[in-house]
mmCIF file with all atom_site columns, C-alpha atoms in Angstrom:
data_model
loop_
_atom_site.group_PDB
_atom_site.id
_atom_site.type_symbol
_atom_site.label_atom_id
_atom_site.label_alt_id
_atom_site.label_comp_id
_atom_site.label_asym_id
_atom_site.label_entity_id
_atom_site.label_seq_id
_atom_site.pdbx_PDB_ins_code
_atom_site.Cartn_x
_atom_site.Cartn_y
_atom_site.Cartn_z
_atom_site.occupancy
_atom_site.B_iso_or_equiv
_atom_site.pdbx_formal_charge
_atom_site.auth_seq_id
_atom_site.auth_comp_id
_atom_site.auth_asym_id
_atom_site.auth_atom_id
_atom_site.pdbx_PDB_model_num
ATOM 1   C CA . VAL A 1 1   ? 6.523   -12.343 -16.389 1.00 24.00 ? 984  VAL A CA 1
ATOM 2   C CA . LEU A 1 2   ? 6.894   -9.577  -13.838 1.00 33.00 ? 985  LEU A CA 1
ATOM 3   C CA . ALA A 1 3   ? 5.496   -6.108  -14.232 1.00 37.00 ? 986  ALA A CA 1
ATOM 4   C CA . CYS A 1 4   ? 8.370   -3.706  -13.775 1.00 38.00 ? 987  CYS A CA 1
ATOM 5   C CA . ALA A 1 5   ? 8.320   0.064   -13.766 1.00 41.00 ? 988  ALA A CA 1
ATOM 6   C CA . SER A 1 6   ? 11.741  1.575   -14.102 1.00 38.00 ? 989  SER A CA 1
ATOM 7   C CA . GLY A 1 7   ? 12.912  5.122   -13.800 1.00 37.00 ? 990  GLY A CA 1
ATOM 8   C CA . ARG A 1 8   ? 16.232  6.904   -13.732 1.00 36.00 ? 991  ARG A CA 1
ATOM 9   C CA . GLN A 1 9   ? 18.115  8.041   -10.697 1.00 39.00 ? 992  GLN A CA 1
ATOM 10  C CA . ALA A 1 10  ? 21.268  10.102  -10.715 1.00 36.00 ? 993  ALA A CA 1
ATOM 11  C CA . GLN A 1 11  ? 23.325  6.964   -10.050 1.00 42.00 ? 994  GLN A CA 1
ATOM 12  C CA . GLY A 1 12  ? 21.505  4.245   -11.937 1.00 48.00 ? 995  GLY A CA 1
ATOM 13  C CA . HIS A 1 13  ? 18.147  2.579   -12.267 1.00 52.00 ? 996  HIS A CA 1
ATOM 14  C CA . VAL A 1 14  ? 15.290  2.299   -9.862  1.00 57.00 ? 997  VAL A CA 1
ATOM 15  C CA . LEU A 1 15  ? 13.326  -0.902  -10.257 1.00 57.00 ? 998  LEU A CA 1
ATOM 16  C CA . LYS A 1 16  ? 9.917   -1.124  -8.658  1.00 62.00 ? 999  LYS A CA 1
ATOM 17  C CA . TRP A 1 17  ? 8.344   -4.547  -8.816  1.00 55.00 ? 1000 TRP A CA 1
ATOM 18  C CA . ARG A 1 18  ? 4.663   -5.198  -8.731  1.00 60.00 ? 1001 ARG A CA 1
ATOM 19  C CA . VAL A 1 19  ? 3.656   -8.789  -9.190  1.00 54.00 ? 1002 VAL A CA 1
ATOM 20  C CA . PRO A 1 20  ? 0.552   -9.683  -11.210 1.00 51.00 ? 1003 PRO A CA 1
ATOM 21  C CA . GLY A 1 21  ? -1.775  -12.191 -9.568  1.00 49.00 ? 1004 GLY A CA 1
ATOM 22  C CA . ASP A 1 22  ? -0.931  -15.076 -11.898 1.00 48.00 ? 1005 ASP A CA 1
ATOM 23  C CA . VAL A 1 23  ? 2.836   -15.121 -11.238 1.00 55.00 ? 1006 VAL A CA 1
ATOM 24  C CA . ASP A 1 24  ? 4.423   -17.771 -9.018  1.00 60.00 ? 1007 ASP A CA 1
ATOM 25  C CA . ARG A 1 25  ? 5.050   -15.996 -5.716  1.00 67.00 ? 1008 ARG A CA 1
ATOM 26  C CA . SER A 1 26  ? 8.436   -17.588 -4.961  1.00 74.00 ? 1009 SER A CA 1
ATOM 27  C CA . THR A 1 27  ? 9.748   -16.655 -8.425  1.00 82.00 ? 1010 THR A CA 1
ATOM 28  C CA . ALA A 1 28  ? 8.528   -13.097 -7.935  1.00 83.00 ? 1011 ALA A CA 1
ATOM 29  C CA . ALA A 1 29  ? 10.189  -12.904 -4.517  1.00 88.00 ? 1012 ALA A CA 1
ATOM 30  C CA . GLN A 1 30  ? 13.510  -14.115 -5.948  1.00 89.00 ? 1013 GLN A CA 1
ATOM 31  C CA . ALA A 1 31  ? 13.387  -11.614 -8.796  1.00 88.00 ? 1014 ALA A CA 1
ATOM 32  C CA . ALA A 1 32  ? 12.518  -8.737  -6.463  1.00 89.00 ? 1015 ALA A CA 1
ATOM 33  C CA . ALA A 1 33  ? 15.286  -9.717  -4.043  1.00 91.00 ? 1016 ALA A CA 1
ATOM 34  C CA . THR A 1 34  ? 17.801  -9.820  -6.874  1.00 91.00 ? 1017 THR A CA 1
ATOM 35  C CA . TYR A 1 35  ? 16.867  -6.764  -8.922  1.00 89.00 ? 1018 TYR A CA 1
ATOM 36  C CA . ALA A 1 36  ? 14.417  -4.417  -7.219  1.00 89.00 ? 1019 ALA A CA 1
ATOM 37  C CA . THR A 1 37  ? 14.907  -1.346  -5.077  1.00 90.00 ? 1020 THR A CA 1
ATOM 38  C CA . GLU A 1 38  ? 11.204  -1.386  -4.128  1.00 91.00 ? 1021 GLU A CA 1
ATOM 39  C CA . TYR A 1 39  ? 8.750   -4.245  -3.838  1.00 91.00 ? 1022 TYR A CA 1
ATOM 40  C CA . ASN A 1 40  ? 5.049   -3.396  -4.080  1.00 90.00 ? 1023 ASN A CA 1
ATOM 41  C CA . THR A 1 41  ? 2.728   -6.124  -2.859  1.00 89.00 ? 1024 THR A CA 1
ATOM 42  C CA . GLY A 1 42  ? -0.216  -4.937  -4.881  1.00 88.00 ? 1025 GLY A CA 1
ATOM 43  C CA . PHE A 1 43  ? -3.691  -5.074  -3.386  1.00 91.00 ? 1026 PHE A CA 1
ATOM 44  C CA . VAL A 1 44  ? -3.237  -8.336  -1.488  1.00 90.00 ? 1027 VAL A CA 1
ATOM 45  C CA . PRO A 1 45  ? -5.646  -8.907  1.406   1.00 92.00 ? 1028 PRO A CA 1
ATOM 46  C CA . PHE A 1 46  ? -4.356  -7.841  4.819   1.00 91.00 ? 1029 PHE A CA 1
ATOM 47  C CA . ASP A 1 47  ? -4.389  -11.408 6.080   1.00 91.00 ? 1030 ASP A CA 1
ATOM 48  C CA . VAL A 1 48  ? -1.666  -12.398 3.588   1.00 90.00 ? 1031 VAL A CA 1
ATOM 49  C CA . LEU A 1 49  ? 0.307   -9.150  3.594   1.00 92.00 ? 1032 LEU A CA 1
ATOM 50  C CA . THR A 1 50  ? 2.872   -10.270 6.181   1.00 93.00 ? 1033 THR A CA 1
ATOM 51  C CA . ALA A 1 51  ? 3.452   -13.609 4.434   1.00 92.00 ? 1034 ALA A CA 1
ATOM 52  C CA . THR A 1 52  ? 3.909   -11.816 1.110   1.00 90.00 ? 1035 THR A CA 1
ATOM 53  C CA . MET A 1 53  ? 6.555   -9.468  2.504   1.00 93.00 ? 1036 MET A CA 1
ATOM 54  C CA . ASP A 1 54  ? 8.236   -12.262 4.504   1.00 94.00 ? 1037 ASP A CA 1
ATOM 55  C CA . ARG A 1 55  ? 8.691   -14.276 1.281   1.00 93.00 ? 1038 ARG A CA 1
ATOM 56  C CA . VAL A 1 56  ? 10.563  -11.380 -0.305  1.00 93.00 ? 1039 VAL A CA 1
ATOM 57  C CA . ARG A 1 57  ? 12.647  -10.709 2.811   1.00 95.00 ? 1040 ARG A CA 1
ATOM 58  C CA . ALA A 1 58  ? 13.591  -14.398 3.009   1.00 96.00 ? 1041 ALA A CA 1
ATOM 59  C CA . ALA A 1 59  ? 14.628  -14.353 -0.650  1.00 95.00 ? 1042 ALA A CA 1
ATOM 60  C CA . CYS A 1 60  ? 16.876  -11.381 0.120   1.00 96.00 ? 1043 CYS A CA 1
ATOM 61  C CA . THR A 1 61  ? 18.519  -13.278 2.972   1.00 97.00 ? 1044 THR A CA 1
ATOM 62  C CA . VAL A 1 62  ? 19.127  -16.326 0.766   1.00 96.00 ? 1045 VAL A CA 1
ATOM 63  C CA . ILE A 1 63  ? 21.155  -14.275 -1.712  1.00 96.00 ? 1046 ILE A CA 1
ATOM 64  C CA . GLY A 1 64  ? 22.987  -12.343 1.003   1.00 97.00 ? 1047 GLY A CA 1
ATOM 65  C CA . ARG A 1 65  ? 21.102  -9.086  0.579   1.00 96.00 ? 1048 ARG A CA 1
ATOM 66  C CA . ASP A 1 66  ? 20.042  -7.098  3.619   1.00 97.00 ? 1049 ASP A CA 1
ATOM 67  C CA . PRO A 1 67  ? 16.211  -7.197  3.512   1.00 96.00 ? 1050 PRO A CA 1
ATOM 68  C CA . GLY A 1 68  ? 16.206  -3.698  4.965   1.00 95.00 ? 1051 GLY A CA 1
ATOM 69  C CA . ASP A 1 69  ? 17.716  -2.390  1.721   1.00 94.00 ? 1052 ASP A CA 1
ATOM 70  C CA . LEU A 1 70  ? 14.533  -3.260  -0.180  1.00 94.00 ? 1053 LEU A CA 1
ATOM 71  C CA . ILE A 1 71  ? 11.721  -0.738  0.172   1.00 94.00 ? 1054 ILE A CA 1
ATOM 72  C CA . MET A 1 72  ? 8.448   -2.502  0.974   1.00 94.00 ? 1055 MET A CA 1
ATOM 73  C CA . SER A 1 73  ? 5.375   -0.716  -0.325  1.00 94.00 ? 1056 SER A CA 1
ATOM 74  C CA . ILE A 1 74  ? 1.664   -1.390  -0.494  1.00 94.00 ? 1057 ILE A CA 1
ATOM 75  C CA . PRO A 1 75  ? -1.292  0.310   -2.150  1.00 95.00 ? 1058 PRO A CA 1
ATOM 76  C CA . ARG A 1 76  ? -4.580  0.684   -0.294  1.00 96.00 ? 1059 ARG A CA 1
ATOM 77  C CA . THR A 1 77  ? -7.878  2.192   -1.354  1.00 96.00 ? 1060 THR A CA 1
ATOM 78  C CA . VAL A 1 78  ? -8.938  4.918   1.065   1.00 97.00 ? 1061 VAL A CA 1
ATOM 79  C CA . ALA A 1 79  ? -12.395 6.159   2.059   1.00 97.00 ? 1062 ALA A CA 1
ATOM 80  C CA . VAL A 1 80  ? -12.355 8.294   5.190   1.00 98.00 ? 1063 VAL A CA 1
ATOM 81  C CA . GLY A 1 81  ? -14.446 11.060  6.658   1.00 98.00 ? 1064 GLY A CA 1
ATOM 82  C CA . ALA A 1 82  ? -15.375 13.002  9.750   1.00 97.00 ? 1065 ALA A CA 1
ATOM 83  C CA . THR A 1 83  ? -18.466 10.823  10.143  1.00 97.00 ? 1066 THR A CA 1
ATOM 84  C CA . GLU A 1 84  ? -19.451 7.260   9.368   1.00 96.00 ? 1067 GLU A CA 1
ATOM 85  C CA . ALA A 1 85  ? -21.882 8.525   6.725   1.00 97.00 ? 1068 ALA A CA 1
ATOM 86  C CA . GLU A 1 86  ? -19.190 10.562  4.968   1.00 97.00 ? 1069 GLU A CA 1
ATOM 87  C CA . ALA A 1 87  ? -16.773 7.607   4.924   1.00 97.00 ? 1070 ALA A CA 1
ATOM 88  C CA . SER A 1 88  ? -19.543 5.324   3.670   1.00 97.00 ? 1071 SER A CA 1
ATOM 89  C CA . ARG A 1 89  ? -20.411 7.727   0.837   1.00 97.00 ? 1072 ARG A CA 1
ATOM 90  C CA . ARG A 1 90  ? -16.742 7.775   -0.195  1.00 97.00 ? 1073 ARG A CA 1
ATOM 91  C CA . ALA A 1 91  ? -16.537 3.981   -0.088  1.00 97.00 ? 1074 ALA A CA 1
ATOM 92  C CA . GLU A 1 92  ? -19.569 3.762   -2.378  1.00 96.00 ? 1075 GLU A CA 1
ATOM 93  C CA . ALA A 1 93  ? -17.890 6.242   -4.746  1.00 95.00 ? 1076 ALA A CA 1
ATOM 94  C CA . SER A 1 94  ? -14.979 3.756   -4.779  1.00 92.00 ? 1077 SER A CA 1
ATOM 95  C CA . TYR A 1 95  ? -17.364 1.035   -6.004  1.00 93.00 ? 1078 TYR A CA 1
ATOM 96  C CA . THR A 1 96  ? -17.220 -0.893  -2.735  1.00 94.00 ? 1079 THR A CA 1
ATOM 97  C CA . ASP A 1 97  ? -18.655 -0.803  0.748   1.00 95.00 ? 1080 ASP A CA 1
ATOM 98  C CA . LEU A 1 98  ? -17.214 0.521   3.976   1.00 96.00 ? 1081 LEU A CA 1
ATOM 99  C CA . ALA A 1 99  ? -16.928 -2.931  5.580   1.00 96.00 ? 1082 ALA A CA 1
ATOM 100 C CA . SER A 1 100 ? -14.768 -4.229  2.722   1.00 95.00 ? 1083 SER A CA 1
ATOM 101 C CA . LEU A 1 101 ? -12.481 -1.225  2.885   1.00 95.00 ? 1084 LEU A CA 1
ATOM 102 C CA . ARG A 1 102 ? -12.186 -1.526  6.655   1.00 96.00 ? 1085 ARG A CA 1
ATOM 103 C CA . ARG A 1 103 ? -11.007 -5.102  6.119   1.00 95.00 ? 1086 ARG A CA 1
ATOM 104 C CA . ASP A 1 104 ? -8.498  -4.546  3.306   1.00 94.00 ? 1087 ASP A CA 1
ATOM 105 C CA . GLY A 1 105 ? -8.163  -0.801  2.822   1.00 96.00 ? 1088 GLY A CA 1
ATOM 106 C CA . ILE A 1 106 ? -8.097  2.326   4.922   1.00 97.00 ? 1089 ILE A CA 1
ATOM 107 C CA . ALA A 1 107 ? -11.586 3.404   5.845   1.00 97.00 ? 1090 ALA A CA 1
ATOM 108 C CA . GLY A 1 108 ? -13.784 5.003   8.426   1.00 97.00 ? 1091 GLY A CA 1
ATOM 109 C CA . THR A 1 109 ? -13.148 7.904   10.730  1.00 97.00 ? 1092 THR A CA 1
ATOM 110 C CA . THR A 1 110 ? -9.888  9.702   11.433  1.00 97.00 ? 1093 THR A CA 1
ATOM 111 C CA . ASP A 1 111 ? -9.011  7.486   14.388  1.00 97.00 ? 1094 ASP A CA 1
ATOM 112 C CA . GLU A 1 112 ? -9.723  4.317   12.419  1.00 97.00 ? 1095 GLU A CA 1
ATOM 113 C CA . ALA A 1 113 ? -7.511  5.478   9.549   1.00 97.00 ? 1096 ALA A CA 1
ATOM 114 C CA . VAL A 1 114 ? -4.662  6.493   11.846  1.00 97.00 ? 1097 VAL A CA 1
ATOM 115 C CA . ASP A 1 115 ? -4.871  3.149   13.668  1.00 96.00 ? 1098 ASP A CA 1
ATOM 116 C CA . ARG A 1 116 ? -4.815  1.218   10.377  1.00 96.00 ? 1099 ARG A CA 1
ATOM 117 C CA . ILE A 1 117 ? -1.858  3.172   9.003   1.00 96.00 ? 1100 ILE A CA 1
ATOM 118 C CA . SER A 1 118 ? 0.025   2.685   12.280  1.00 95.00 ? 1101 SER A CA 1
ATOM 119 C CA . ALA A 1 119 ? -0.638  -1.062  12.055  1.00 94.00 ? 1102 ALA A CA 1
ATOM 120 C CA . ILE A 1 120 ? 0.715   -1.036  8.499   1.00 95.00 ? 1103 ILE A CA 1
ATOM 121 C CA . GLN A 1 121 ? 3.881   0.719   9.698   1.00 94.00 ? 1104 GLN A CA 1
ATOM 122 C CA . GLU A 1 122 ? 4.317   -1.916  12.413  1.00 94.00 ? 1105 GLU A CA 1
ATOM 123 C CA . LEU A 1 123 ? 4.350   -4.627  9.726   1.00 93.00 ? 1106 LEU A CA 1
ATOM 124 C CA . GLY A 1 124 ? 7.491   -3.046  8.275   1.00 93.00 ? 1107 GLY A CA 1
ATOM 125 C CA . VAL A 1 125 ? 5.914   -1.275  5.329   1.00 95.00 ? 1108 VAL A CA 1
ATOM 126 C CA . ASP A 1 126 ? 8.133   1.615   4.227   1.00 95.00 ? 1109 ASP A CA 1
ATOM 127 C CA . ARG A 1 127 ? 5.805   3.295   1.750   1.00 94.00 ? 1110 ARG A CA 1
ATOM 128 C CA . LEU A 1 128 ? 2.022   3.440   1.524   1.00 95.00 ? 1111 LEU A CA 1
ATOM 129 C CA . TYR A 1 129 ? 0.249   4.453   -1.664  1.00 95.00 ? 1112 TYR A CA 1
ATOM 130 C CA . LEU A 1 130 ? -3.285  5.725   -1.054  1.00 95.00 ? 1113 LEU A CA 1
ATOM 131 C CA . GLN A 1 131 ? -5.732  5.124   -3.875  1.00 95.00 ? 1114 GLN A CA 1
ATOM 132 C CA . VAL A 1 132 ? -8.435  7.770   -3.964  1.00 95.00 ? 1115 VAL A CA 1
ATOM 133 C CA . VAL A 1 133 ? -10.928 6.534   -6.550  1.00 95.00 ? 1116 VAL A CA 1
ATOM 134 C CA . ASP A 1 134 ? -13.193 9.584   -6.837  1.00 95.00 ? 1117 ASP A CA 1
ATOM 135 C CA . LEU A 1 135 ? -10.768 12.260  -7.985  1.00 93.00 ? 1118 LEU A CA 1
ATOM 136 C CA . ARG A 1 136 ? -13.567 14.826  -8.130  1.00 95.00 ? 1119 ARG A CA 1
ATOM 137 C CA . ASP A 1 137 ? -13.880 14.673  -4.338  1.00 96.00 ? 1120 ASP A CA 1
ATOM 138 C CA . LEU A 1 138 ? -11.173 17.185  -3.502  1.00 96.00 ? 1121 LEU A CA 1
ATOM 139 C CA . ASP A 1 139 ? -12.576 17.497  0.011   1.00 97.00 ? 1122 ASP A CA 1
ATOM 140 C CA . HIS A 1 140 ? -11.497 13.882  0.552   1.00 97.00 ? 1123 HIS A CA 1
ATOM 141 C CA . LEU A 1 141 ? -7.888  14.777  -0.246  1.00 96.00 ? 1124 LEU A CA 1
ATOM 142 C CA . ASP A 1 142 ? -8.142  17.844  1.961   1.00 97.00 ? 1125 ASP A CA 1
ATOM 143 C CA . PHE A 1 143 ? -9.535  15.736  4.803   1.00 97.00 ? 1126 PHE A CA 1
ATOM 144 C CA . ILE A 1 144 ? -6.644  13.265  4.552   1.00 97.00 ? 1127 ILE A CA 1
ATOM 145 C CA . ALA A 1 145 ? -4.081  16.076  4.501   1.00 96.00 ? 1128 ALA A CA 1
ATOM 146 C CA . ARG A 1 146 ? -5.704  18.067  7.305   1.00 97.00 ? 1129 ARG A CA 1
ATOM 147 C CA . GLU A 1 147 ? -7.010  15.371  9.673   1.00 97.00 ? 1130 GLU A CA 1
ATOM 148 C CA . ILE A 1 148 ? -4.973  12.200  9.145   1.00 96.00 ? 1131 ILE A CA 1
ATOM 149 C CA . LEU A 1 149 ? -1.445  13.021  8.021   1.00 95.00 ? 1132 LEU A CA 1
ATOM 150 C CA . PRO A 1 150 ? -0.641  15.329  10.983  1.00 95.00 ? 1133 PRO A CA 1
ATOM 151 C CA . LYS A 1 151 ? -1.494  12.475  13.398  1.00 95.00 ? 1134 LYS A CA 1
ATOM 152 C CA . LEU A 1 152 ? 1.006   10.021  11.918  1.00 91.00 ? 1135 LEU A CA 1
ATOM 153 C CA . ASP A 1 153 ? 4.591   9.502   13.078  1.00 76.00 ? 1136 ASP A CA 1
#
């Protein structure tokens, strides 16, 4: 079973696929290639992100669909700050540590976050969803908007 969120567009349906962890990956790739307008990898580790997206792109090619027509998206937990201490505090508020988020999320200082997001873009990701766990920390959102977003392409 695939988790599917659908919404309406002026000219039809938008299908966004997010695959639960217990679903056969090749079946999920085939379904996304056939029906989805956006494929969201979920919180897969960075070391398998490329393979996950390549499976879906290959499934598109098999059915004659241009893989570029399918929006590739990923979610990542974010904990960033002007200093290491500030980023670390935000990681702890996300119920994890800074090292873990540096490995599989977006964490650290401005330059680290910009470098990670640029690397994500280079993998062919079209859309990045940032998960801010501590919604009371409005300064975190302000920091992202003020210090990180202006430095991205």
